[in-house]
Coordinates of C-alpha atoms in Angstrom, one line a residue:
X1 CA 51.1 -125.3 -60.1
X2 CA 50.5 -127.6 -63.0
X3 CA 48.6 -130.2 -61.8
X4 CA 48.5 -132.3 -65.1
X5 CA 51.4 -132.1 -67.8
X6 CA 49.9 -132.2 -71.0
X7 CA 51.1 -134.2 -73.9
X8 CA 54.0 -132.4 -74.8
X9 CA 54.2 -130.7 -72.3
X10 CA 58.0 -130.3 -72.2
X11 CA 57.8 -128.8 -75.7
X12 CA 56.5 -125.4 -74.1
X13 CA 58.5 -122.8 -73.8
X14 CA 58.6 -122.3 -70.3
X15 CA 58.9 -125.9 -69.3
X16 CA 61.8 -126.3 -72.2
X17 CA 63.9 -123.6 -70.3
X18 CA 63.3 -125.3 -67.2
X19 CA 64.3 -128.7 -67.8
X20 CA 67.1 -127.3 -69.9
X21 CA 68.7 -126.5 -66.4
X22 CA 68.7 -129.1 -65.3
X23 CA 69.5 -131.4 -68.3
X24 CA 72.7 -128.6 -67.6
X25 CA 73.8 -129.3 -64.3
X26 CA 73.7 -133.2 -65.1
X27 CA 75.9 -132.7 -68.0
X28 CA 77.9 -130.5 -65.9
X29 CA 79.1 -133.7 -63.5
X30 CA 76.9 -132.3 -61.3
X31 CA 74.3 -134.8 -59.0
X32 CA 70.5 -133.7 -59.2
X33 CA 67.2 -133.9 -56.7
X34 CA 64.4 -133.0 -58.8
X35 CA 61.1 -132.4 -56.5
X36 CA 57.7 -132.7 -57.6
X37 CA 54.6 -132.1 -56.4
X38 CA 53.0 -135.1 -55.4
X39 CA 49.2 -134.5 -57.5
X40 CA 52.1 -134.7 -60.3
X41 CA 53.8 -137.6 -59.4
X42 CA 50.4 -139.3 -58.8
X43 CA 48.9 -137.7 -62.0
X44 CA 46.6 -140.7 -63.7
X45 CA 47.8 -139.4 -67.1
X46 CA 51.7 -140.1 -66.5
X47 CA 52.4 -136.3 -66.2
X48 CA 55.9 -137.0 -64.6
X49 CA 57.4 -140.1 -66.5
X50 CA 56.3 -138.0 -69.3
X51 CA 58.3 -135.4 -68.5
X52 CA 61.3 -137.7 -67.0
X53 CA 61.3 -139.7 -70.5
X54 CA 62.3 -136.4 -72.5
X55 CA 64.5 -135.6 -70.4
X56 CA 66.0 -139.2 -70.6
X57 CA 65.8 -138.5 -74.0
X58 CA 68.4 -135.7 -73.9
X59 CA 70.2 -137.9 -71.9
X60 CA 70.8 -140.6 -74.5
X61 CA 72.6 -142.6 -72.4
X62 CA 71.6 -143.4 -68.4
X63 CA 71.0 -146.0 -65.9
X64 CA 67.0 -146.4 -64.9
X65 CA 65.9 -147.1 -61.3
X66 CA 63.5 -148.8 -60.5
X67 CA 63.9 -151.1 -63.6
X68 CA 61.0 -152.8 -65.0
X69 CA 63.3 -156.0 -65.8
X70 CA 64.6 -156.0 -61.6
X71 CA 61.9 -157.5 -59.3
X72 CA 60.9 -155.5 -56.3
X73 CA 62.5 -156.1 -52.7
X74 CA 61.4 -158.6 -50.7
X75 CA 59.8 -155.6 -47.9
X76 CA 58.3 -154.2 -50.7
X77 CA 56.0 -157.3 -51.3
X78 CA 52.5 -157.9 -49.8
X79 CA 51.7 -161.7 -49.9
X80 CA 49.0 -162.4 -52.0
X81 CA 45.6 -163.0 -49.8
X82 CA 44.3 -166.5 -50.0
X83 CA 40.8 -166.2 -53.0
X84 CA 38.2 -168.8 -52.0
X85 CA 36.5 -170.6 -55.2
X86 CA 34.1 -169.2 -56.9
X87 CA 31.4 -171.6 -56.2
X88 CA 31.1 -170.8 -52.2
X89 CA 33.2 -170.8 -49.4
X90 CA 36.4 -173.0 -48.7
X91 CA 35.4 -175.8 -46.0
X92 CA 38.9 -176.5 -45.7
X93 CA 38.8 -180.1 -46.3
X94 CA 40.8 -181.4 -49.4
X95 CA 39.2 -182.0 -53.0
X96 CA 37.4 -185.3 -53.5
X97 CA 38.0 -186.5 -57.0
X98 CA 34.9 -186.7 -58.9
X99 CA 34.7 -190.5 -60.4
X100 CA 33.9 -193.5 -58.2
X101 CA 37.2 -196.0 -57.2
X102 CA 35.6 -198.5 -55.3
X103 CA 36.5 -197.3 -51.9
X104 CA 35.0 -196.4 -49.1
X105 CA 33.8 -192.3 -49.1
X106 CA 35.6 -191.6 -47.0
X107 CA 36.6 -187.6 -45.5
X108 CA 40.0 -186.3 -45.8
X109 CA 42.0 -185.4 -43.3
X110 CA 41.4 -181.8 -42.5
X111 CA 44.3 -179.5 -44.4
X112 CA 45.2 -176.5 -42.2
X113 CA 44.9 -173.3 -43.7
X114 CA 48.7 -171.8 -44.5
X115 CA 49.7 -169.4 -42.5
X116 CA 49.9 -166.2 -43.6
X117 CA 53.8 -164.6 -43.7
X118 CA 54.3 -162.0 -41.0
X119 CA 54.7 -158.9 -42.6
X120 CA 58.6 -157.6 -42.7
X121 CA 59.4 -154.6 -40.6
X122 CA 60.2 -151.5 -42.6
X123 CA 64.3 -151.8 -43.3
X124 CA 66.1 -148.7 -41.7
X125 CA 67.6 -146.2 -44.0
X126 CA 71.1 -148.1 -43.8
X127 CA 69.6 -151.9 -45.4
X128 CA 67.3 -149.9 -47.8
X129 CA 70.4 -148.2 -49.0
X130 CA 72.2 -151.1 -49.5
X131 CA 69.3 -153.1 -51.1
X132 CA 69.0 -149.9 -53.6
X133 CA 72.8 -150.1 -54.5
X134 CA 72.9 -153.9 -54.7
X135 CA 69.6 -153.4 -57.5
X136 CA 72.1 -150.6 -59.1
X137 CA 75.3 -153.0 -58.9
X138 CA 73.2 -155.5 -61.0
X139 CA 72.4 -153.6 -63.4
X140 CA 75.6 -151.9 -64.1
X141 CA 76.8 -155.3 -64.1
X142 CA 79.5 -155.2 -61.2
X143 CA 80.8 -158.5 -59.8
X144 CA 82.7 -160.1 -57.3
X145 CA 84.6 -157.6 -54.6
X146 CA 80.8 -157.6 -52.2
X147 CA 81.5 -161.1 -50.8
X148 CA 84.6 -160.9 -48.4
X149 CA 84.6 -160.5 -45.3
X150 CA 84.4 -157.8 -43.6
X151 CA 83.7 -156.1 -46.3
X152 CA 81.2 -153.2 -47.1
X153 CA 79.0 -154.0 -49.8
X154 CA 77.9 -149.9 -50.3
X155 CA 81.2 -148.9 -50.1
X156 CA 81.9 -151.1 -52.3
X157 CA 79.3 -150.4 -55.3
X158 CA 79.9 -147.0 -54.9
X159 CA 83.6 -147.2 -54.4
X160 CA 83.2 -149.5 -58.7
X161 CA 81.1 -146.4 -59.7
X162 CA 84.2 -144.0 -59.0
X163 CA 86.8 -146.5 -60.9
X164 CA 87.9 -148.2 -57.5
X165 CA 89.5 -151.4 -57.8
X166 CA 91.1 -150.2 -61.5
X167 CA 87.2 -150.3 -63.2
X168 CA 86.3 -147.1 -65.3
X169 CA 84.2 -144.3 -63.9
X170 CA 80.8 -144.9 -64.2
X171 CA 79.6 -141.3 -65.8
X172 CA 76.5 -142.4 -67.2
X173 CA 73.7 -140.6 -64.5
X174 CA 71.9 -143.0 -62.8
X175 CA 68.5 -141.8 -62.8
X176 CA 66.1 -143.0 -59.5
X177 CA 62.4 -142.6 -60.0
X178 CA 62.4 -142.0 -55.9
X179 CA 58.5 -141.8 -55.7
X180 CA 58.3 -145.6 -57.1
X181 CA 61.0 -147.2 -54.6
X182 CA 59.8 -148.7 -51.5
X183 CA 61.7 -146.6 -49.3
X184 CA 62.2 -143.4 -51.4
X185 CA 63.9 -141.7 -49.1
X186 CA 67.3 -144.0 -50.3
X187 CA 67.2 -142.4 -53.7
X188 CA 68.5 -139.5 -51.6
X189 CA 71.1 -140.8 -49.0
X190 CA 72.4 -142.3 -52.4
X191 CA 72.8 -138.6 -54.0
X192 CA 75.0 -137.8 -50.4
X193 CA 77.3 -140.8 -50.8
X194 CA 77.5 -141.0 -53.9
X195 CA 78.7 -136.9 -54.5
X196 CA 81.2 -137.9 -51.5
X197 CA 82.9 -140.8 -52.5
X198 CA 83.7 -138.9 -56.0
X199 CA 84.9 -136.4 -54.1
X200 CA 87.5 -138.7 -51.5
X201 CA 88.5 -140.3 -55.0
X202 CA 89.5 -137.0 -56.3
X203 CA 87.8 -137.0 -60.2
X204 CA 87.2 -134.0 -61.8
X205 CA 83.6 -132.3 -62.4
X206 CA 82.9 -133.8 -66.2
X207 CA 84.2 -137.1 -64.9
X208 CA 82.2 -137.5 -61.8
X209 CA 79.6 -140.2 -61.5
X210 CA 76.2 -138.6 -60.6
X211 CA 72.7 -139.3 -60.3
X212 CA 69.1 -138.0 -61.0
X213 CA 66.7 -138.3 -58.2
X214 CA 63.1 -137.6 -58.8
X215 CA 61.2 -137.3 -55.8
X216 CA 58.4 -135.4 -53.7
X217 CA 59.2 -133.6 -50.6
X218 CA 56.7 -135.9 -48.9
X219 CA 59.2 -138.9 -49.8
X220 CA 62.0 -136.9 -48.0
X221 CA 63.1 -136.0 -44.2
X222 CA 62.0 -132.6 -43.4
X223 CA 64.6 -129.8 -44.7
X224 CA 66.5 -132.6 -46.5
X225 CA 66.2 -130.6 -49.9
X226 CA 68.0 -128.0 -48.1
X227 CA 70.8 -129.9 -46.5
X228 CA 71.4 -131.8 -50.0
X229 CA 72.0 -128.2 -51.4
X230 CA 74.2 -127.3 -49.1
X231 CA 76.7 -130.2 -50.1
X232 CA 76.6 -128.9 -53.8
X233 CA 73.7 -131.4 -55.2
X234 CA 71.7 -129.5 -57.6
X235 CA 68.2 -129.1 -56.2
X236 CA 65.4 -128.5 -59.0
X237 CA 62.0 -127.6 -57.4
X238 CA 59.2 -127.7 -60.3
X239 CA 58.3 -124.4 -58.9
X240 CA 57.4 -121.8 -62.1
X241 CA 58.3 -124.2 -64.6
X242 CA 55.1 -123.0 -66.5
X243 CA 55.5 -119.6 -68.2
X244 CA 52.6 -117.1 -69.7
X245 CA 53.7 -118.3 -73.2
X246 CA 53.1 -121.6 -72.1
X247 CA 49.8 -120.8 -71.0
X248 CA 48.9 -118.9 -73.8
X249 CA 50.3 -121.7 -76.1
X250 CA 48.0 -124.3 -74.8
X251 CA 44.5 -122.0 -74.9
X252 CA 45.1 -121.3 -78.6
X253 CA 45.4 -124.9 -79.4
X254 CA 42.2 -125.7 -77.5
X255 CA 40.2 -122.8 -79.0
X256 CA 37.7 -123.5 -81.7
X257 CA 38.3 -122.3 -85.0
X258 CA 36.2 -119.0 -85.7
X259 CA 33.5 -118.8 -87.4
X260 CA 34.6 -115.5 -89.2
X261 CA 37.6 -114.3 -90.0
X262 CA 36.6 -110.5 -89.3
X263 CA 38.5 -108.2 -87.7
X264 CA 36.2 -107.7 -84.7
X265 CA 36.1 -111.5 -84.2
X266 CA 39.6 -111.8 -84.3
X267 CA 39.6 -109.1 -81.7
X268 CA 37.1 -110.3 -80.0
X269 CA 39.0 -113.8 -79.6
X270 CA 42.1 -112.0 -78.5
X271 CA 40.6 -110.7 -75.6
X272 CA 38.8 -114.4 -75.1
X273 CA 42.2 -116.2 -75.1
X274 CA 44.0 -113.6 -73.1
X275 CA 41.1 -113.5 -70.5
X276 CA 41.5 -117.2 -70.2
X277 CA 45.2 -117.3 -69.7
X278 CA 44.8 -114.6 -66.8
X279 CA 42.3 -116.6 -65.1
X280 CA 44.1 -119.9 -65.1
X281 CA 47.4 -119.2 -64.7
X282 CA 49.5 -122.3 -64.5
X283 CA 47.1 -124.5 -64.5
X284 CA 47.2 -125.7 -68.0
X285 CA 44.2 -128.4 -67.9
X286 CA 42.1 -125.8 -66.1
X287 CA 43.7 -123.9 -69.1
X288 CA 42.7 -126.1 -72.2
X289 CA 39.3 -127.1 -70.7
X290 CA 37.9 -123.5 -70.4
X291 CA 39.2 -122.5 -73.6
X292 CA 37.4 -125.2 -75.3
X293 CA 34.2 -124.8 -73.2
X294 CA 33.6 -121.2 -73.4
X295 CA 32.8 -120.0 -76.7
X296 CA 30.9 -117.3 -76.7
X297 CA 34.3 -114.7 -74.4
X298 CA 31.5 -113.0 -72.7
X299 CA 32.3 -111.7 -69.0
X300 CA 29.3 -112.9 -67.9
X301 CA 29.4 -116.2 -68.7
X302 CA 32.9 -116.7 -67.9
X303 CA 32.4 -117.9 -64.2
X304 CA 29.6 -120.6 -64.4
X305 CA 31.5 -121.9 -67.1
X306 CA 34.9 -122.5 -65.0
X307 CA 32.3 -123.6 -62.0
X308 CA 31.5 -126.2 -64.7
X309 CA 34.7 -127.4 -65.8
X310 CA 36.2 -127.3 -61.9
X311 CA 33.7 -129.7 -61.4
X312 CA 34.5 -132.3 -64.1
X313 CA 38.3 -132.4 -63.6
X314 CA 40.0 -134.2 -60.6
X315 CA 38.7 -132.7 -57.5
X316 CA 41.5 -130.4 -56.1
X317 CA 42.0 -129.4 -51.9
X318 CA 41.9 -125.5 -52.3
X319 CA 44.0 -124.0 -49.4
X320 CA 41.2 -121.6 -47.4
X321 CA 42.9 -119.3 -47.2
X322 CA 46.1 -117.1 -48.3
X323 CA 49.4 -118.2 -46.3
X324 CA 50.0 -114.6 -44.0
X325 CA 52.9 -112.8 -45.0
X326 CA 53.6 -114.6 -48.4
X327 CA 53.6 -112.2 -51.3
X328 CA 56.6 -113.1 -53.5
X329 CA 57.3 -116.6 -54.7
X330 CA 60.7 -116.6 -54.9
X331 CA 62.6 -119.5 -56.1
X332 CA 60.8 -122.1 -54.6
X333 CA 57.8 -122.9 -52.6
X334 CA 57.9 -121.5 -49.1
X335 CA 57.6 -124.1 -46.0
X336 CA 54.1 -122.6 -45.4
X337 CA 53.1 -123.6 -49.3
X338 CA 54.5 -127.2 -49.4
X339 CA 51.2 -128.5 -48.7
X340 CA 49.2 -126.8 -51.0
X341 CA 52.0 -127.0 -53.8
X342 CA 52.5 -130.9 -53.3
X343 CA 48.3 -131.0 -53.8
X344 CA 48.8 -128.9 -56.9
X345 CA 46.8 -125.7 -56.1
X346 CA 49.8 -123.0 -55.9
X347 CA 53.2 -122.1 -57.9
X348 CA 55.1 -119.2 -59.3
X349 CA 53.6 -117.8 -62.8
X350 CA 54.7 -114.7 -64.5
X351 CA 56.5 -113.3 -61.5
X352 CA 53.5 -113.8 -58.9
X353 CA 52.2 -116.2 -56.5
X354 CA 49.2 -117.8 -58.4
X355 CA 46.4 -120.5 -56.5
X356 CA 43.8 -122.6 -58.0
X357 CA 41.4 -120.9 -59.9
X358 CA 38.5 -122.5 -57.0
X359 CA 40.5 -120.1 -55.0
X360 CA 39.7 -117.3 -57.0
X361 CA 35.9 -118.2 -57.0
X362 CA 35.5 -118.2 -53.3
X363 CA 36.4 -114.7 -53.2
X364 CA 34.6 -111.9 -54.1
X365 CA 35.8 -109.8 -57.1
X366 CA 38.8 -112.1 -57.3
X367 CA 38.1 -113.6 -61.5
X368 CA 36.9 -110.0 -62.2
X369 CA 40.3 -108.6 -61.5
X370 CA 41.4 -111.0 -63.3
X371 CA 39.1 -110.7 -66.4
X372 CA 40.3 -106.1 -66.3
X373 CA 43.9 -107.3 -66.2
X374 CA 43.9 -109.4 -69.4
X375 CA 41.4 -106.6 -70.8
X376 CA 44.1 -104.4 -69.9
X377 CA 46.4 -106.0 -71.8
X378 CA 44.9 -106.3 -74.6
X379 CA 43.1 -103.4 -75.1
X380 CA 44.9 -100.2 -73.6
X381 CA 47.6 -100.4 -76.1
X382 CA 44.4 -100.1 -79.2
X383 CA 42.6 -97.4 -77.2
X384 CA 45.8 -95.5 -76.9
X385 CA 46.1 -96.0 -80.7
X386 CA 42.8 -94.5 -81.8
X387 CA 43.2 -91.8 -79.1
X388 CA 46.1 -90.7 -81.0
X389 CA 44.5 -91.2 -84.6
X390 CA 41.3 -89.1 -83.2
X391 CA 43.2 -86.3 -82.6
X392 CA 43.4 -85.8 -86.1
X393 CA 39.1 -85.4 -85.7
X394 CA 39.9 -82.7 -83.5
X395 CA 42.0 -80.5 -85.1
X396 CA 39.2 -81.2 -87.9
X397 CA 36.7 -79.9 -86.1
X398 CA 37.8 -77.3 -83.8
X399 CA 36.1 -74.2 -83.3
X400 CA 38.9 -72.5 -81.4
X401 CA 42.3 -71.6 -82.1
X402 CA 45.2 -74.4 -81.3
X403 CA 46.7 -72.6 -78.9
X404 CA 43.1 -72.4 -77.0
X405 CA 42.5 -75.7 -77.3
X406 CA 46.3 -76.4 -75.9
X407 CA 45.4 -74.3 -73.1
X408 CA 41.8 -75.2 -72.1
X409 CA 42.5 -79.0 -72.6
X410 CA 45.9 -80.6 -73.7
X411 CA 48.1 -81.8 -70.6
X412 CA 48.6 -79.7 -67.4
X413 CA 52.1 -78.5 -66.8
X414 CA 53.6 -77.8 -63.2
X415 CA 54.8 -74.1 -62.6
X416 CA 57.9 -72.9 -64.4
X417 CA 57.5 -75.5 -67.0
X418 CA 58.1 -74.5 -70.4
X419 CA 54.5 -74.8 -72.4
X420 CA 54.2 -77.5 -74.9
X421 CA 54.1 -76.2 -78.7
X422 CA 50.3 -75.8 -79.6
X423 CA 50.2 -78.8 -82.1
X424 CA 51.9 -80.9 -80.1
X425 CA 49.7 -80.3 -77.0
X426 CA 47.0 -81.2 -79.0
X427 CA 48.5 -83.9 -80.1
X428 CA 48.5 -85.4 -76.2
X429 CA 44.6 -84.4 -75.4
X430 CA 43.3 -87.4 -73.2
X431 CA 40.0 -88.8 -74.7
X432 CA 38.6 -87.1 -71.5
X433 CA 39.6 -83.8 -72.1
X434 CA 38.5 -84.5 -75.7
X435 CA 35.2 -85.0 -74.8
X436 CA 34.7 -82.3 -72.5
X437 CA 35.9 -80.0 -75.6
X438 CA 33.1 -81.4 -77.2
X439 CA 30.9 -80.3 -74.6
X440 CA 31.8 -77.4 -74.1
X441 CA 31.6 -76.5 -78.0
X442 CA 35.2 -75.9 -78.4
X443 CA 35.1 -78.7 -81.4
X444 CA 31.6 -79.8 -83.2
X445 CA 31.8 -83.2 -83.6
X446 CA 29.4 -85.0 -86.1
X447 CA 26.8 -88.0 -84.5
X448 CA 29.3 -90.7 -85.5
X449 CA 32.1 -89.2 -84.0
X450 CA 30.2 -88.5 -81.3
X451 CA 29.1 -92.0 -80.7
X452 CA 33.0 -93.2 -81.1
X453 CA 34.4 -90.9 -78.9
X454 CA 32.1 -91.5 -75.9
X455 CA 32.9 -95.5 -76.4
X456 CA 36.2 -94.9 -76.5
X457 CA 36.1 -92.9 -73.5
X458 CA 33.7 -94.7 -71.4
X459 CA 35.9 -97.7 -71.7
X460 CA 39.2 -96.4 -71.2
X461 CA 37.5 -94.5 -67.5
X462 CA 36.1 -98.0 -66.6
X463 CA 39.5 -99.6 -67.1
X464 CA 41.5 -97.1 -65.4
X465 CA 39.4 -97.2 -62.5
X466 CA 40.0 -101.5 -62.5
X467 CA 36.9 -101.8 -63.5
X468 CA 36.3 -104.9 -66.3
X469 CA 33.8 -104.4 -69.7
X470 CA 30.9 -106.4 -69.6
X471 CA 29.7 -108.0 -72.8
X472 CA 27.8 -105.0 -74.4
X473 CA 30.5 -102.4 -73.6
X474 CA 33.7 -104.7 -74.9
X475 CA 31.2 -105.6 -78.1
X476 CA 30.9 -101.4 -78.7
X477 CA 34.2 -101.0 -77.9
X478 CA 35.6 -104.1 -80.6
X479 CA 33.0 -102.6 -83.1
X480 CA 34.9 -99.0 -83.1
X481 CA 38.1 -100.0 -82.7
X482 CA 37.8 -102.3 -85.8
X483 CA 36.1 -99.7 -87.8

């Protein structure tokens, strides 16, 4: 889970896509609930109304709740305490002018302190309804019609929105920043009535008014996201909005510039960034911090160096421990997740359930797999390259026959299969079988070739058996495969 959005955030590819569907189903006449994870919605950087203003952007044309210009409901207020002067404590007596009349000094009356207001009750999900669509009715500029009696004001506003009473349809979405209403959980009885009362009044999809909620779960009645699907609202969980391209995106920005343009540093720094982006995950100011902190890409240094940068950012509530029989993330985070997922420590990356990298450091062996998976990536493809380019060495320098060497060490075959042509057996030696050649004299192999072939092999046997290069191996291994 993304924790922090960065700036321009929702110019990465991943998070593009995502908000893309939902900028669709909006323009589609369909109503929206778009949940957030609360660390976002709390983020001190203004992760989500960064995010909500490009998608407002798109939108062109909307109506905002809450505005900045409406004042906030009367429950939502807490009176002002009562600030004694500066100079001491209040006696409570009234102010004595400071000249001289002639009179008598004489003490005020005593002033009794005012009493404080009693603090309102919390409205019930029916008034704060109506005190969100009367804030919507004033900004859309509806009059009259809400005063009769007898008469219900919600119907009412929402009946204007559909074109009741001979008004147009209202099909600019109203967008309701949820998490910033005094009682968020209106923003989404709104979405119910307001997807029924088009329906009653029989508009069409493109010409139904519909609104934009953007809430966390921990705004909403338990299983409410579910029962607002059900009715055909749109439900958008930020859940694997971040994609490895995004990842990657963001670490190459925050990498330093080399110092060299070599081949092996360029190398070198491919396995850095990739090693980085496997590590973090989703996490993309996890992400950008350890790519501009760790400079030096070697193994060993790569987990006091995320200790060091876990411990500047925000301080994070790492689940303890994995959630039992969750293995798939599927399309949004499971019931057993929420908590972790609203705190911003787990969400769906590249296909796979992926947690806070503090997670990872709690558990044994957990960044190393981590650092032999992006090694993987990076490097198996190039060692299956000079594999196939040494073969060319071996058929140099072969002391036997090609059909021997086919025989004694190109590929096994099961019984009854057709043998590979010499050359092309050959052709498919492993670097293990290669080397064994060498060993056995079957090809002489000068000290240089030697010394290439044993790093190439020693590598590729450590990474087949998940095993991660330290710093010396993966610096003899750049050096030959860049030679």
């Amino acid at each position: 889970m993304i924790r922090a959005v960065p700036a321009g955030g929702a110019g990465l590819p991943g998070i593009r896509v995502w908000l893309g569907r939902l900028l669709a189903d909006l323009r589609s006449g369909r109503s929206c609930l778009w949940l957030l994870p609360r660390r976002v919605l709390e983020d001190p950087g203004n992760g989500a109304e960064r995010l909500l203003d490009d998608v407002l952007h798109e939108l062109a044309d909307f109506v905002l709740l809450p505005s900045d210009e409406l004042p906030a409901p009367v429950f939502a207020r807490s009176p002002a305490p009562a600030r004694p002067p500066a100079s001491g404590p209040w006696s409570g007596l009234a102010a004595v002018p400071d000249f001289d009349d002639g009179l008598p000094d004489l003490l005020t009356a005593r002033i009794p302190a005012p009493a404080e207001p009693e603090p309102s009750a919390p409205p019930t999900p029916a008034e704060a309804l109506a005190v969100l669509l009367e804030r919507l009715a004033k900004e859309l500029g509806f009059t009259g019609g809400t005063d009769s009696a007898g008469s219900d004001p919600t119907g009412d506003v929402l009946a204007g929105l559909t074109g009741g009473g001979g008004g147009a349809v209202e099909t600019r979405p109203v967008v309701v920043q949820a998490w910033r209403e005094p009682v968020p959980s209106a923003a989404a009885h709104l979405l119910r009535r307001l997807v029924a009362t088009a329906k009653e009044a029989g508009l069409p999809p493109d010409r139904r008014p519909r609104a934009l909620v953007v809430a966390s779960t921990e705004d909403l009645p338990t299983g409410l996201p579910d029962q607002l699907a059900r009715e055909e609202i749109a439900v958008h969980w930020w859940w694997g909005a971040t994609s490895r391209l995004d990842t990657a995106t963001v670490v190459a920005l925050a990498r330093p510039l080399l110092a060299s343009a070599t081949e092996r540093r360029h190398l070198h720094e491919a396995v850095a960034q990739a090693t980085i982006t496997e590590v973090c995950g989703p996490f993309l100011d996890i992400a950008a911090a350890l790519a501009s902190r760790w400079r030096d890409g070697r193994p060993e240094t790569l987990t006091p160096t995320l200790r060091g940068v876990l411990a500047d950012l925000p301080a994070a509530t790492v689940p303890p421990q994995r959630a039992e029989g969750i293995r798939h993330p599927g399309r949004r985070p499971d019931e057993r997740l929420l908590a972790a997922w609203n705190a911003g420590t787990v969400d769906s990356w590249d296909g796979t359930l992926r947690r806070h990298p503090g997670y990872d450091l709690t558990h044994e062996q957990a960044v190393s797999a981590r650092v032999w998976l992006a090694q993987n990536q990076v490097l198996l493809p190039l060692l299956e390259d000079a594999r196939d380019q040494f073969t060319a060495t071996v058929r140099l320098r072969a002391r036997v026959p090609p059909a021997r060497l086919a025989q004694d060490y190109g590929p096994r075959r099961g019984p009854g299969t057709a043998p590979e042509p010499a050359d092309s057996a050959v052709s498919m030696m492993e670097l293990g079988a290669m080397w064994s050649a060498h060993c056995d004299g079957a090809i002489a192999l000068t000290p240089t070739e030697r010394r290439r072939l044993r790093t190439l092999r020693e590598a590729r046997n450590l990474l087949a058996h998940r095993v991660p290069l330290d710093g010396s191996r993966l610096q003899l291994l750049v050096e030959e495969l860049c030679r």
